[in-house]
mmCIF file of C-alpha atoms and ligand atoms in Angstrom:
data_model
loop_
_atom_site.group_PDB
_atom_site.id
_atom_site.type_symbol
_atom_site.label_atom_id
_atom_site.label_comp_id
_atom_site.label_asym_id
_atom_site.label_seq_id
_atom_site.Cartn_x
_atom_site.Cartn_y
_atom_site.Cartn_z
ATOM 1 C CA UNK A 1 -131.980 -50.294 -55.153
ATOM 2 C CA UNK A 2 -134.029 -48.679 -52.664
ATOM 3 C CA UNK A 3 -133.847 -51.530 -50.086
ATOM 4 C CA UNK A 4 -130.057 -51.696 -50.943
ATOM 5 C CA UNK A 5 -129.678 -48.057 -49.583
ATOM 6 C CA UNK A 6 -131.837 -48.516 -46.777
ATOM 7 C CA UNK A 7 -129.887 -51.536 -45.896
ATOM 8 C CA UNK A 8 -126.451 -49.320 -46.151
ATOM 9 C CA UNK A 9 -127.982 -46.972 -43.866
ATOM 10 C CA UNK A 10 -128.869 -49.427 -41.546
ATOM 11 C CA UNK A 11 -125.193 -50.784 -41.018
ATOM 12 C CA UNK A 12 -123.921 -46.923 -40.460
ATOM 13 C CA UNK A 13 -126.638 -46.946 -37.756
ATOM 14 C CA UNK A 14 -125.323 -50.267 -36.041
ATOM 15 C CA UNK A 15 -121.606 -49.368 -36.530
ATOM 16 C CA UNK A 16 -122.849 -45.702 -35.144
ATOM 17 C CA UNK A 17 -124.210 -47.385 -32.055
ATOM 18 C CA UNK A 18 -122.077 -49.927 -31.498
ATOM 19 C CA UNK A 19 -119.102 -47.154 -31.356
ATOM 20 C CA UNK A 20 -121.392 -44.766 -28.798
ATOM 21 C CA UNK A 21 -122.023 -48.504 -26.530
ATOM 22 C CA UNK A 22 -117.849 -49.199 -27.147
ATOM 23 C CA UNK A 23 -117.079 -45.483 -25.922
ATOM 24 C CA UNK A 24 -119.155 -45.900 -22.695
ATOM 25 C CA UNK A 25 -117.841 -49.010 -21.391
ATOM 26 C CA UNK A 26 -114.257 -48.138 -21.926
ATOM 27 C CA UNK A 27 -115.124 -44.339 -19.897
ATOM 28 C CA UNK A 28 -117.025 -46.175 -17.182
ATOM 29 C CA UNK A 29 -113.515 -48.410 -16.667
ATOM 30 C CA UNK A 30 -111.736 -45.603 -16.621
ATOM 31 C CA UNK A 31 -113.992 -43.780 -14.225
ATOM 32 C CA UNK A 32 -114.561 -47.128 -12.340
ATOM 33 C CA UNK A 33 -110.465 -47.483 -12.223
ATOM 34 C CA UNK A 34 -110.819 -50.827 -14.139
ATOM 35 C CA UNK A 35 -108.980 -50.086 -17.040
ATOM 36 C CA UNK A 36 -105.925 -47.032 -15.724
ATOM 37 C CA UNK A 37 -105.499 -44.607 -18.597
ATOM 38 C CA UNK A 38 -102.324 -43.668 -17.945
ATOM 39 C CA UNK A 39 -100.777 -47.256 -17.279
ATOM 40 C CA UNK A 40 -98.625 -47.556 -20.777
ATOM 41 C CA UNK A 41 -97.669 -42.955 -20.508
ATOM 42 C CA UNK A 42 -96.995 -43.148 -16.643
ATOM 43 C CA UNK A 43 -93.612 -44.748 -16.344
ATOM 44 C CA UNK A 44 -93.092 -43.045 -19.437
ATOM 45 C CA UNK A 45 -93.873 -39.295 -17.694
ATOM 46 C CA UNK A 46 -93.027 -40.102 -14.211
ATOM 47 C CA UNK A 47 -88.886 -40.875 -15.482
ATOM 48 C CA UNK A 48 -88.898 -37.640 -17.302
ATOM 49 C CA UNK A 49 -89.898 -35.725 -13.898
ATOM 50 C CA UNK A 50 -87.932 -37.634 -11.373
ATOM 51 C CA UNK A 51 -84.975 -34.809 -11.322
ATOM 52 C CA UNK A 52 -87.798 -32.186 -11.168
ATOM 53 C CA UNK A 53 -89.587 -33.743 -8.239
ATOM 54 C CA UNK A 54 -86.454 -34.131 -6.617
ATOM 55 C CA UNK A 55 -85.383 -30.546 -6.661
ATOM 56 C CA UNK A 56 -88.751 -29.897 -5.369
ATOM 57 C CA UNK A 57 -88.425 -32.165 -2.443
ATOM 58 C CA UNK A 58 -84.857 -30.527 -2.191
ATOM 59 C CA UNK A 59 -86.098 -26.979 -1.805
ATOM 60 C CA UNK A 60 -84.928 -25.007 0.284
ATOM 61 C CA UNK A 61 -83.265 -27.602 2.323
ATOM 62 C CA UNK A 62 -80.159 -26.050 4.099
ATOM 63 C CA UNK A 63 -77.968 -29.320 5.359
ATOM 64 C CA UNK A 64 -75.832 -31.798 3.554
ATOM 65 C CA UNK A 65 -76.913 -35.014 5.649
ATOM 66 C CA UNK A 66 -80.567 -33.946 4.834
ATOM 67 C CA UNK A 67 -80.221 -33.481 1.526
ATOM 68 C CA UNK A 68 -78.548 -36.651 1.200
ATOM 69 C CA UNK A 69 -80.979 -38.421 3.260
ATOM 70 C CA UNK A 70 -84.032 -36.652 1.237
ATOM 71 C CA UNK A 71 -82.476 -38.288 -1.549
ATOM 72 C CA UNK A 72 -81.985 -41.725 -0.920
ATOM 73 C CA UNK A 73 -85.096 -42.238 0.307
ATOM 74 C CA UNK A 74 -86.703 -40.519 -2.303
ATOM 75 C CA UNK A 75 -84.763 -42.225 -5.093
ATOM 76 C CA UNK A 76 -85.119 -45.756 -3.513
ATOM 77 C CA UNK A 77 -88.891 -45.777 -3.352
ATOM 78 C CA UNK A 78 -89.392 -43.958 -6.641
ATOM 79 C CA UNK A 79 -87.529 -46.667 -9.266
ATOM 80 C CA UNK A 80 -87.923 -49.812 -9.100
ATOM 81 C CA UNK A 81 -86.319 -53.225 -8.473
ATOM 82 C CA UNK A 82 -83.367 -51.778 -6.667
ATOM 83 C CA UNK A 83 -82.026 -53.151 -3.585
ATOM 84 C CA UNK A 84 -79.657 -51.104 -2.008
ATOM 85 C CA UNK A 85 -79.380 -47.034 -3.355
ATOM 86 C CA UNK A 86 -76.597 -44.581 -0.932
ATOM 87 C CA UNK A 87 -73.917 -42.318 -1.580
ATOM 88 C CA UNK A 88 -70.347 -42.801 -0.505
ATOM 89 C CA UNK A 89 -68.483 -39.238 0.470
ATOM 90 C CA UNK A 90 -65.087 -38.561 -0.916
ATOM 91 C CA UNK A 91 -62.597 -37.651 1.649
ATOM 92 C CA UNK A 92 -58.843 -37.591 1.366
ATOM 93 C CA UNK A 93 -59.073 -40.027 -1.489
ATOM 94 C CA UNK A 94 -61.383 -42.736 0.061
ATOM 95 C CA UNK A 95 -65.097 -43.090 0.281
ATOM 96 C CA UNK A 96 -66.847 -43.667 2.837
ATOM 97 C CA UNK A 97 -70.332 -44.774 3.471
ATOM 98 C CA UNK A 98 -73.038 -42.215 3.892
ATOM 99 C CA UNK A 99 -76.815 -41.899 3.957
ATOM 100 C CA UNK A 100 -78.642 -45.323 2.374
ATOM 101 C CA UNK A 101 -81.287 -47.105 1.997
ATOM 102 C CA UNK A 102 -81.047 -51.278 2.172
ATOM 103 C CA UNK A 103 -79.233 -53.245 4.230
ATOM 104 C CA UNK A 104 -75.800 -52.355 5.680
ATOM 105 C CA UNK A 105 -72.716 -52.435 3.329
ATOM 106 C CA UNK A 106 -69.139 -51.532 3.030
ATOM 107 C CA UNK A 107 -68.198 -48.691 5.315
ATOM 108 C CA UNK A 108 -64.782 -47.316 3.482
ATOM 109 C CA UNK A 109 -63.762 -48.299 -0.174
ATOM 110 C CA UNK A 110 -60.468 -46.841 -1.161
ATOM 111 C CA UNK A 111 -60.019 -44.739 -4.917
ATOM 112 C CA UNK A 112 -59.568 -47.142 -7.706
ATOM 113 C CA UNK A 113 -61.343 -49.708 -5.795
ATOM 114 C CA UNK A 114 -64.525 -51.777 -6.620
ATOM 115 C CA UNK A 115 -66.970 -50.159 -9.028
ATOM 116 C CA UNK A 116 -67.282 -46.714 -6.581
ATOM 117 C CA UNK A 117 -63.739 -46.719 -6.536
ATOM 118 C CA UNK A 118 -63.331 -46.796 -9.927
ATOM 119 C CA UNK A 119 -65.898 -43.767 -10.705
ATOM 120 C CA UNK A 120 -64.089 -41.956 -7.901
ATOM 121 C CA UNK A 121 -61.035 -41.586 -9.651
ATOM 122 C CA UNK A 122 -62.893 -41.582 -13.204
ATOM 123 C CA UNK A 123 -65.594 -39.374 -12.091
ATOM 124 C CA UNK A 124 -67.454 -40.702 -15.662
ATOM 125 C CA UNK A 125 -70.853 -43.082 -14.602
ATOM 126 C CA UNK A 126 -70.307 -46.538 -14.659
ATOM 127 C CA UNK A 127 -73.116 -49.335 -14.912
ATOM 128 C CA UNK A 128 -71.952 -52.962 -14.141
ATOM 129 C CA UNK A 129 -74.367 -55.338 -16.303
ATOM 130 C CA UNK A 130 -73.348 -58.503 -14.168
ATOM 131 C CA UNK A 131 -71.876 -58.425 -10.883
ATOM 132 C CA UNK A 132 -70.767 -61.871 -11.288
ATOM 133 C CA UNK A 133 -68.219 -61.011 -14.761
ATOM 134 C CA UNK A 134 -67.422 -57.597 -13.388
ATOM 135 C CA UNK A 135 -63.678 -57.265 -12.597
ATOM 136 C CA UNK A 136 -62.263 -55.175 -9.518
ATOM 137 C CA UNK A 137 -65.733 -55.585 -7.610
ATOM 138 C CA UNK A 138 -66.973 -55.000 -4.390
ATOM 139 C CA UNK A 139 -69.376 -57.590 -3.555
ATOM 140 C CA UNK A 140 -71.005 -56.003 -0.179
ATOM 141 C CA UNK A 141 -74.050 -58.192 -0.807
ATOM 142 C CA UNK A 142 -74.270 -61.305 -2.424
ATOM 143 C CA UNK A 143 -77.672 -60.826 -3.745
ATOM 144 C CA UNK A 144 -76.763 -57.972 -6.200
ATOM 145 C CA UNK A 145 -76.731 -58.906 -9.866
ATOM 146 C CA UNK A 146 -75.741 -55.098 -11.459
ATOM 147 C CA UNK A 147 -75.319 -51.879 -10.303
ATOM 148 C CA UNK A 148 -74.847 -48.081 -11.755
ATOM 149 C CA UNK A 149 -72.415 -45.661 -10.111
ATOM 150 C CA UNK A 150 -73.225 -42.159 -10.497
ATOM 151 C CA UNK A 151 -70.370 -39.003 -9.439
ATOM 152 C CA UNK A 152 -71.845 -36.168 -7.710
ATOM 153 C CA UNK A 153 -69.070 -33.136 -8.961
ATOM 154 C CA UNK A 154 -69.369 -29.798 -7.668
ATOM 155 C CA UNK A 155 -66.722 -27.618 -8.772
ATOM 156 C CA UNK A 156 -65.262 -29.978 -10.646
ATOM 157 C CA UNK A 157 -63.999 -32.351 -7.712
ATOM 158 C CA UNK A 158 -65.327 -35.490 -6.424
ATOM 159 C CA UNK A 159 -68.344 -34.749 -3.762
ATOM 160 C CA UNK A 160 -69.795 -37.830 -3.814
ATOM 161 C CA UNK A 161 -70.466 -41.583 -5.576
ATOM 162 C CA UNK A 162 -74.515 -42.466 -5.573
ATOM 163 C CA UNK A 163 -74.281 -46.518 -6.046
ATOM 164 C CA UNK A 164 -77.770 -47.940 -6.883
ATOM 165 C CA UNK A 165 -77.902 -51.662 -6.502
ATOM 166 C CA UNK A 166 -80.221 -54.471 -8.134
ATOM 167 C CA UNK A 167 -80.844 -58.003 -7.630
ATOM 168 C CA UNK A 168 -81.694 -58.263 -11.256
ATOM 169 C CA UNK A 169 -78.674 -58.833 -13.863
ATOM 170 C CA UNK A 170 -78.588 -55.739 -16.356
ATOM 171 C CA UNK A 171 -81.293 -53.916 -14.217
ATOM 172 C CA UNK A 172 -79.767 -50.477 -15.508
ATOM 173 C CA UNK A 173 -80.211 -49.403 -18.940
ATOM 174 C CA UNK A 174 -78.552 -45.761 -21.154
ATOM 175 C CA UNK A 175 -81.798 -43.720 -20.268
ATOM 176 C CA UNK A 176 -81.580 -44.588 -17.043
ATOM 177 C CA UNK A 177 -78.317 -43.108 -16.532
ATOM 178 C CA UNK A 178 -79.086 -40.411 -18.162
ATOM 179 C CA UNK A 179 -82.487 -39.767 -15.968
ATOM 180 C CA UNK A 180 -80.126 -40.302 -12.661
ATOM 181 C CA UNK A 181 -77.280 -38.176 -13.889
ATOM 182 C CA UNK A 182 -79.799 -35.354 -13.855
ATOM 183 C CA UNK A 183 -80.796 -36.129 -10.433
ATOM 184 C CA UNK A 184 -77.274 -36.246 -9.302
ATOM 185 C CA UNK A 185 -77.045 -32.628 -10.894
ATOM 186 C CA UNK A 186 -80.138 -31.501 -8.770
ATOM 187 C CA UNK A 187 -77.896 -33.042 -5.577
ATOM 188 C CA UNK A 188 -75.233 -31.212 -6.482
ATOM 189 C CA UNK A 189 -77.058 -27.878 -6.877
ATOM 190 C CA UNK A 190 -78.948 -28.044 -3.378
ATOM 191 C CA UNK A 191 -75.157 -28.923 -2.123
ATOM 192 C CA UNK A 192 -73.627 -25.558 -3.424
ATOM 193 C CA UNK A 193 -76.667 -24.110 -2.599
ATOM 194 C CA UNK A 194 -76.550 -24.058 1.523
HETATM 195 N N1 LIG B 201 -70.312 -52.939 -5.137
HETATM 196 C C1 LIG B 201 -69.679 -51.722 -4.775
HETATM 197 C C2 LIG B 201 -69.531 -51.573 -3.287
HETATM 198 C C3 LIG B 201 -70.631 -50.845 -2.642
HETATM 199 S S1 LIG B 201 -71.993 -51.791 -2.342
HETATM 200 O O1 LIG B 201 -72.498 -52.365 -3.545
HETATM 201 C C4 LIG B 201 -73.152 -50.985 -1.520
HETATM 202 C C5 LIG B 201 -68.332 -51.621 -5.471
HETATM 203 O O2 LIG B 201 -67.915 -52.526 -6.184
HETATM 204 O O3 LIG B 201 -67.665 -50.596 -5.286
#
């Protein structure tokens, strides 16, 4: 009896240590940067924020082009496997091409045209899944698999189309869209802003 209940203490002792020697290792990787804490909650965090750290890059800026620019470059480096990201202007019922990132592409793409035609005259968001079954397409480079076309409206006419390009088929999911929309919101309020 007695050497049953020493026994039992003994095991809460070993599980007890074995816990405390568990705890250390796993805060010395984290302080040693083996093991990164945040690795599953990052992407997680950082797509909730992206509109909010773009209207903080976008403060207080005071000229279209810059704006525009800001945001290309800011979007393009912050997701990921994308391969061309730019906005086409709306002007007298045509786009044409305006601050990118990527390689060159179209330069004018007529309303109702391709899939930034298309959301030019819709003005809803469009995402193609596959490039290659997509009807009325614009295929400026060969490489892209799918694509998500984004209106910029400010006073409820066309502005803008932001086109964000991927070599992967069905790169662009729902929350995505909904995460870019707001960023195309935050573009639109620095806009009316100046
Ligand atoms: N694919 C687009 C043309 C623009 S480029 O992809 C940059 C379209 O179908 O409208």
């Amino acid at each position: 009896m007695w050497k049953a209940s020493f026994l039992k203490n003994e095991d809460i002792v070993v599980q007890f240590l074995f816990i405390i020697i568990l705890q250390k290792s796993l805060i010395e990787n984290i302080y040693l940067k083996k093991v990164d804490k945040w690795s599953i909650l990052n992407p997680i965090v950082e797509a909730f924020m992206i509109d909010q750290k773009l209207k903080a890059l976008l403060e207080g800026v005071k000229e279209e082009v810059t704006i525009l620019s800001l945001s290309t470059a800011f979007l393009y480096h912050e997701l990921c496997d994308v391969n061309w990201l730019g906005f086409y202007y709306s002007k007298n019922n045509q786009l044409y091409l305006g601050p990118f990132q990527g390689l060159p592409a179209c330069i004018e793409i007529p309303y109702g045209k391709g899939a930034c035609g298309r959301v030019a005259r819709s003005k809803e968001p469009l995402i193609i899944a596959d490039t290659h079954e997509a009807a009325n397409y614009i295929a400026c480079h060969s490489e892209t698999r799918s694509e998500m076309v984004l209106p910029i409206i400010i006073d409820d006419a066309l502005y803008a189309i932001l086109d964000i390009d991927s070599v992967s088929i069905n790169r662009f999911s729902e929350e995505d869209k909904q995460h870019l929309l707001a960023c195309t919101y935050v573009i639109a309020a620095s806009i009316k802003s100046i």
